[in-house]
mmCIF file of C-alpha atoms and ligand atoms in Angstrom:
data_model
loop_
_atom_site.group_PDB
_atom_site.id
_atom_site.type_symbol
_atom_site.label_atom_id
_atom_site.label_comp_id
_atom_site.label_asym_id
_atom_site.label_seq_id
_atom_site.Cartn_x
_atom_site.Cartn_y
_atom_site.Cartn_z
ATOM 1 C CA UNK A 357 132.147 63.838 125.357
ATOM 2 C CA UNK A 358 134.246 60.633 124.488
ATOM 3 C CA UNK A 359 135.927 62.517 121.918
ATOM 4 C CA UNK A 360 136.706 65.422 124.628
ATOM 5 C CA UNK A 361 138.104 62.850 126.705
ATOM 6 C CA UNK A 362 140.353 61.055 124.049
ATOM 7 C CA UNK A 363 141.605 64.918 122.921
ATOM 8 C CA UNK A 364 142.004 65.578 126.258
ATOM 9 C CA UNK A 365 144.193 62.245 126.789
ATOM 10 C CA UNK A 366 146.210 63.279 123.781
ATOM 11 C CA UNK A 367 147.146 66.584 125.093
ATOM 12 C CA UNK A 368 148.529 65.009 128.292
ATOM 13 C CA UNK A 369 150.914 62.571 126.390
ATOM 14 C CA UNK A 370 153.654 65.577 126.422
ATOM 15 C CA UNK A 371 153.428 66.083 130.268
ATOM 16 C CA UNK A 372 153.590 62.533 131.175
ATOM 17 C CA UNK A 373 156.669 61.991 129.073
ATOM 18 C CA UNK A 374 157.968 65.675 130.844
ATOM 19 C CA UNK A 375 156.501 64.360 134.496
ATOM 20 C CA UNK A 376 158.731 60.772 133.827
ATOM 21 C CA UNK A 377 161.664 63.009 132.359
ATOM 22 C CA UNK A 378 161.812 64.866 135.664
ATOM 23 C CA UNK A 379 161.162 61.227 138.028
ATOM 24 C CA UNK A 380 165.268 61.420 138.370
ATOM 25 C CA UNK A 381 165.226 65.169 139.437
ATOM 26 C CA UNK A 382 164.657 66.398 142.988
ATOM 27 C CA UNK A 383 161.092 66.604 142.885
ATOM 28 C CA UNK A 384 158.896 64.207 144.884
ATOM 29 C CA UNK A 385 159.191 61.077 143.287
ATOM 30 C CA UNK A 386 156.323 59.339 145.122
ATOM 31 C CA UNK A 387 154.034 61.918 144.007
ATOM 32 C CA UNK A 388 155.199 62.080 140.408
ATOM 33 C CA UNK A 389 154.907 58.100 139.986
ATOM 34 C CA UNK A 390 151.115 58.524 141.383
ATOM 35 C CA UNK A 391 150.395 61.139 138.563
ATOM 36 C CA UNK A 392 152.038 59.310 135.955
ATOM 37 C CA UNK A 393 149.993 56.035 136.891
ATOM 38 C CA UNK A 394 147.056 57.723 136.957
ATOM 39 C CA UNK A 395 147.832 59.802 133.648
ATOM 40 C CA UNK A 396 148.554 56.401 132.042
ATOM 41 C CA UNK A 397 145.077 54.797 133.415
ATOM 42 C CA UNK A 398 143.349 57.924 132.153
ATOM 43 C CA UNK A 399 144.763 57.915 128.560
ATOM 44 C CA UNK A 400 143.984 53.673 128.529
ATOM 45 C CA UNK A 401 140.700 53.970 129.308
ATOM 46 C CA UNK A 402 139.542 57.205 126.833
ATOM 47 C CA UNK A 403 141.407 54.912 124.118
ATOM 48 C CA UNK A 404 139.460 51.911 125.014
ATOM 49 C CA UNK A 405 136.281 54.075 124.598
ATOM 50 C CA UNK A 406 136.830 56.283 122.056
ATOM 51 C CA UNK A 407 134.707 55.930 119.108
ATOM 52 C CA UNK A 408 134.397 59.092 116.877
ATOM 53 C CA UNK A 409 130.787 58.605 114.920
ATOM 54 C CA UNK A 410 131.335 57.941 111.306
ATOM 55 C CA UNK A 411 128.920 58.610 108.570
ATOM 56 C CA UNK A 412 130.270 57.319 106.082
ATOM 57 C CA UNK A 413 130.940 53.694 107.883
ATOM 58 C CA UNK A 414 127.224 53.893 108.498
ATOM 59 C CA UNK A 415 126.182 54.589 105.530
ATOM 60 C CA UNK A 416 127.536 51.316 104.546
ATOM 61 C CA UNK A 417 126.035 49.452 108.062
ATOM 62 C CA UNK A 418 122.668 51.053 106.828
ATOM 63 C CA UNK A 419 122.444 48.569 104.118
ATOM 64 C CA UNK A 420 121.338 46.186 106.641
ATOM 65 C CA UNK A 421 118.512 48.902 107.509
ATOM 66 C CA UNK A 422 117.284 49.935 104.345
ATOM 67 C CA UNK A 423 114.880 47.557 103.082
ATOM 68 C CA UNK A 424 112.663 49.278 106.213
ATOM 69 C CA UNK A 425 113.847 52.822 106.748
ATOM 70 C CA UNK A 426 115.638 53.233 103.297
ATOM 71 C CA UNK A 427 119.176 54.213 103.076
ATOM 72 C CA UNK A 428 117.565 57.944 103.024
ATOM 73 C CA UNK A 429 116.316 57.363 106.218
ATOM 74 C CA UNK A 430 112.332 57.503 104.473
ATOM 75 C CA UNK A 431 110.147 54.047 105.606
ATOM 76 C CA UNK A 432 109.610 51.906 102.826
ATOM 77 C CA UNK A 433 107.097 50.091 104.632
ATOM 78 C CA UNK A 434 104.057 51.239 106.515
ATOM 79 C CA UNK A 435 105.510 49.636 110.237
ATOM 80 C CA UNK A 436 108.471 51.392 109.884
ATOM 81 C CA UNK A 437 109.180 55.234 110.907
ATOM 82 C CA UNK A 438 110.638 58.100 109.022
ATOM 83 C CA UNK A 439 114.395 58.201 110.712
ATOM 84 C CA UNK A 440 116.243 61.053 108.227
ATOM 85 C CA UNK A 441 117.293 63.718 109.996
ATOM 86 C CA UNK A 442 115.987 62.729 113.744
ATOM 87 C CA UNK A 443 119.028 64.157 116.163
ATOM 88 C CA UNK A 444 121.641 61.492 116.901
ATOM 89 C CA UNK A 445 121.352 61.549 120.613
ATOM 90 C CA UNK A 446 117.745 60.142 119.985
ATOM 91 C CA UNK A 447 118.675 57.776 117.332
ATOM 92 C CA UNK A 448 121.262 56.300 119.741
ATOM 93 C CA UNK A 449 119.232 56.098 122.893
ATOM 94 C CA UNK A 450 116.285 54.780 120.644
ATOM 95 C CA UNK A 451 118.282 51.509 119.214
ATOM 96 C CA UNK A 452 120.064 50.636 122.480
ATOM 97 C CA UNK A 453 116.483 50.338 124.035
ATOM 98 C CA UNK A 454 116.095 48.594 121.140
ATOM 99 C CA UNK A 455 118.902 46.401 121.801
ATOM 100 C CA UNK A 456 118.406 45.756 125.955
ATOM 101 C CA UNK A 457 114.435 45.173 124.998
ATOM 102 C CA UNK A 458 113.875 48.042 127.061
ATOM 103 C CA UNK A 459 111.745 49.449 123.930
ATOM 104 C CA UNK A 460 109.447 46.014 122.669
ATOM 105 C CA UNK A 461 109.808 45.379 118.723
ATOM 106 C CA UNK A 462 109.776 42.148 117.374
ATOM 107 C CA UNK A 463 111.689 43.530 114.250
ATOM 108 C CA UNK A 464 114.110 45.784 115.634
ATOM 109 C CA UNK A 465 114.850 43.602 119.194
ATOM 110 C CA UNK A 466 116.624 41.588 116.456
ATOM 111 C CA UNK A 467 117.734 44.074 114.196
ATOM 112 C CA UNK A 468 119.782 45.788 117.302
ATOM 113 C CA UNK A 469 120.670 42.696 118.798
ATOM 114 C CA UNK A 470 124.078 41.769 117.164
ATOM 115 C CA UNK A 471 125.240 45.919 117.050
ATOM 116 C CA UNK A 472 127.934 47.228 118.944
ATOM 117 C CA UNK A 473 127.728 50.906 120.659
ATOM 118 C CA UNK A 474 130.400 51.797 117.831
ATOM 119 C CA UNK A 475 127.943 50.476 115.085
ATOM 120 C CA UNK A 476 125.206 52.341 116.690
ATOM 121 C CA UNK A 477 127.253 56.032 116.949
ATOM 122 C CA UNK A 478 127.929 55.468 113.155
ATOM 123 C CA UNK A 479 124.242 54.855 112.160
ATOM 124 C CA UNK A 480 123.297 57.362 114.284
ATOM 125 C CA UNK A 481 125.896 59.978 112.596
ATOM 126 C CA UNK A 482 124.412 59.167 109.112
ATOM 127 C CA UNK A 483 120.379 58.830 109.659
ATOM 128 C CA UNK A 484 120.843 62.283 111.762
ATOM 129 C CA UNK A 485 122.671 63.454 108.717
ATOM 130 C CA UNK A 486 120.545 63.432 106.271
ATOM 131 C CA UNK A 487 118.257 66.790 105.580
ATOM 132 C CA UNK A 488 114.776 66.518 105.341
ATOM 133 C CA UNK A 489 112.555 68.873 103.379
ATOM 134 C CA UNK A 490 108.986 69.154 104.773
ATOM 135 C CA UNK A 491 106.365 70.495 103.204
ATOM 136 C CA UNK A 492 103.030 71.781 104.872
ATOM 137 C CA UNK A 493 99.819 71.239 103.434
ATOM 138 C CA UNK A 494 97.921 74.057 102.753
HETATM 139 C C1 HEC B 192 112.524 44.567 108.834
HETATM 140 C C2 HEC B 192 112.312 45.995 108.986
HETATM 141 C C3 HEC B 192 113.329 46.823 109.761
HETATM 142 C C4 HEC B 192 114.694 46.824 109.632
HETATM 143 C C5 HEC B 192 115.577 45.960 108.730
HETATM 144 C C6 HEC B 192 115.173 47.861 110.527
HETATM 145 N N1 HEC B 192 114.131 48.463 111.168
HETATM 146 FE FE1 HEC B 192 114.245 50.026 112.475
HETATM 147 N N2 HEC B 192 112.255 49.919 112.778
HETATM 148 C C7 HEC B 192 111.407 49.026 112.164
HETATM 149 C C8 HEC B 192 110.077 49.169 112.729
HETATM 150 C C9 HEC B 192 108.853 48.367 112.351
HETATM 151 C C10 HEC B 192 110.166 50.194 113.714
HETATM 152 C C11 HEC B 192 109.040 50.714 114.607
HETATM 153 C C12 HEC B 192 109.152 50.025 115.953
HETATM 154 C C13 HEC B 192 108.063 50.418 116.901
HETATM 155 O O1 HEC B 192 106.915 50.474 116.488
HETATM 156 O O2 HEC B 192 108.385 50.657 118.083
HETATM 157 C C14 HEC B 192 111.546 50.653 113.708
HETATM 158 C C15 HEC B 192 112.023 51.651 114.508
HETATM 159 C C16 HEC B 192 113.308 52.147 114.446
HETATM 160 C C17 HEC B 192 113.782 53.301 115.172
HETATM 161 C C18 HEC B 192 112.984 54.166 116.115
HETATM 162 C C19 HEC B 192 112.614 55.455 115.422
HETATM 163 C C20 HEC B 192 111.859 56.398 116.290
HETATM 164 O O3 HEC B 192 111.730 57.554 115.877
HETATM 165 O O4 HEC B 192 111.395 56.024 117.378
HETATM 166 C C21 HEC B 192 115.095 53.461 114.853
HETATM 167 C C22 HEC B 192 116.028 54.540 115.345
HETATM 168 C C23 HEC B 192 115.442 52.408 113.929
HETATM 169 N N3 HEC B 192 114.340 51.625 113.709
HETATM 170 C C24 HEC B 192 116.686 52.224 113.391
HETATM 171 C C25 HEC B 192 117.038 51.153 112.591
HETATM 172 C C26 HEC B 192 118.396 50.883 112.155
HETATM 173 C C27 HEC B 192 119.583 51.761 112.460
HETATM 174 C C28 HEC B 192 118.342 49.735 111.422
HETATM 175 C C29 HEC B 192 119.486 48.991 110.810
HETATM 176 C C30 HEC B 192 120.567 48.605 111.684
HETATM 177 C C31 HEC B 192 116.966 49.304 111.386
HETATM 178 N N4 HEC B 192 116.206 50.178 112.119
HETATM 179 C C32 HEC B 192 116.508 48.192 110.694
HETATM 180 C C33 HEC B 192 111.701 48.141 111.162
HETATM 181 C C34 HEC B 192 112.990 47.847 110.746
#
């Protein structure tokens, strides 16, 4: 959604350099200053929260997760969940309740504490990458 907004953003660059080209013609110049103003307003504020998830950047954040979850995203301790492969929308939502205390863990209330919503997209992108193969029992 971000992303849509910061592609969208781009895409207007060209018309607000054509609207400020034509500010000197005989259109209305009141009007065309209140587009461009709020063109430019627009564009500042999808580039102030554009973050496009990386995977690789949290692969390398994960270190600071994988003593618990592993940097495969499999628990390597028996508090700690399974987190390969869970969708990122979850994963997200799941450490900024983390993170506002809103969901209680002694561990992970610290653990989220310090991360930014940037951090948190790129974990998510590379715990929700991962594939998991499941077996059932017979
Ligand atoms: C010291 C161990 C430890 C570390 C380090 C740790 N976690 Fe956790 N994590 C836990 C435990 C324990 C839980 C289970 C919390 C609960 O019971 O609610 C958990 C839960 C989670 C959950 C919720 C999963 C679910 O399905 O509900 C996510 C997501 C998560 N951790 C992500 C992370 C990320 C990302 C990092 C690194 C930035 C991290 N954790 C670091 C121990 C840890």
């Amino acid at each position: 959604m971000i992303t849509h907004i910061a592609n969208a953003a781009d895409r207007l660059q060209p018309v607000r350099g054509e609207l400020l080209s034509r500010v000197t013609g005989k259109t209305d110049k009141k009007m065309i200053a209140r587009i461009f103003v709020s063109l430019s307003i627009f564009s500042l504020l999808a580039s102030a929260t554009a973050h496009a998830a990386d995977a690789k950047a949290g692969r390398k954040k994960a270190q600071m997760c994988a003593a618990c979850h592993g940097i495969d995203g499999i628990s390597k301790m028996p508090m700690a969940p399974n987190i390969a492969g869970s969708p990122a929308m979850y994963l997200e939502k799941q450490i900024k309740a983390f993170r506002s205390e809103e969901r209680k863990d002694e561990t992970m209330n610290v653990v989220a504490k310090p991360l930014s919503d940037a951090d948190i997209a790129d974990l998510a992108a590379w715990y929700s990458g991962l594939t998991v193969d499941v077996t059932l029992p017979n």
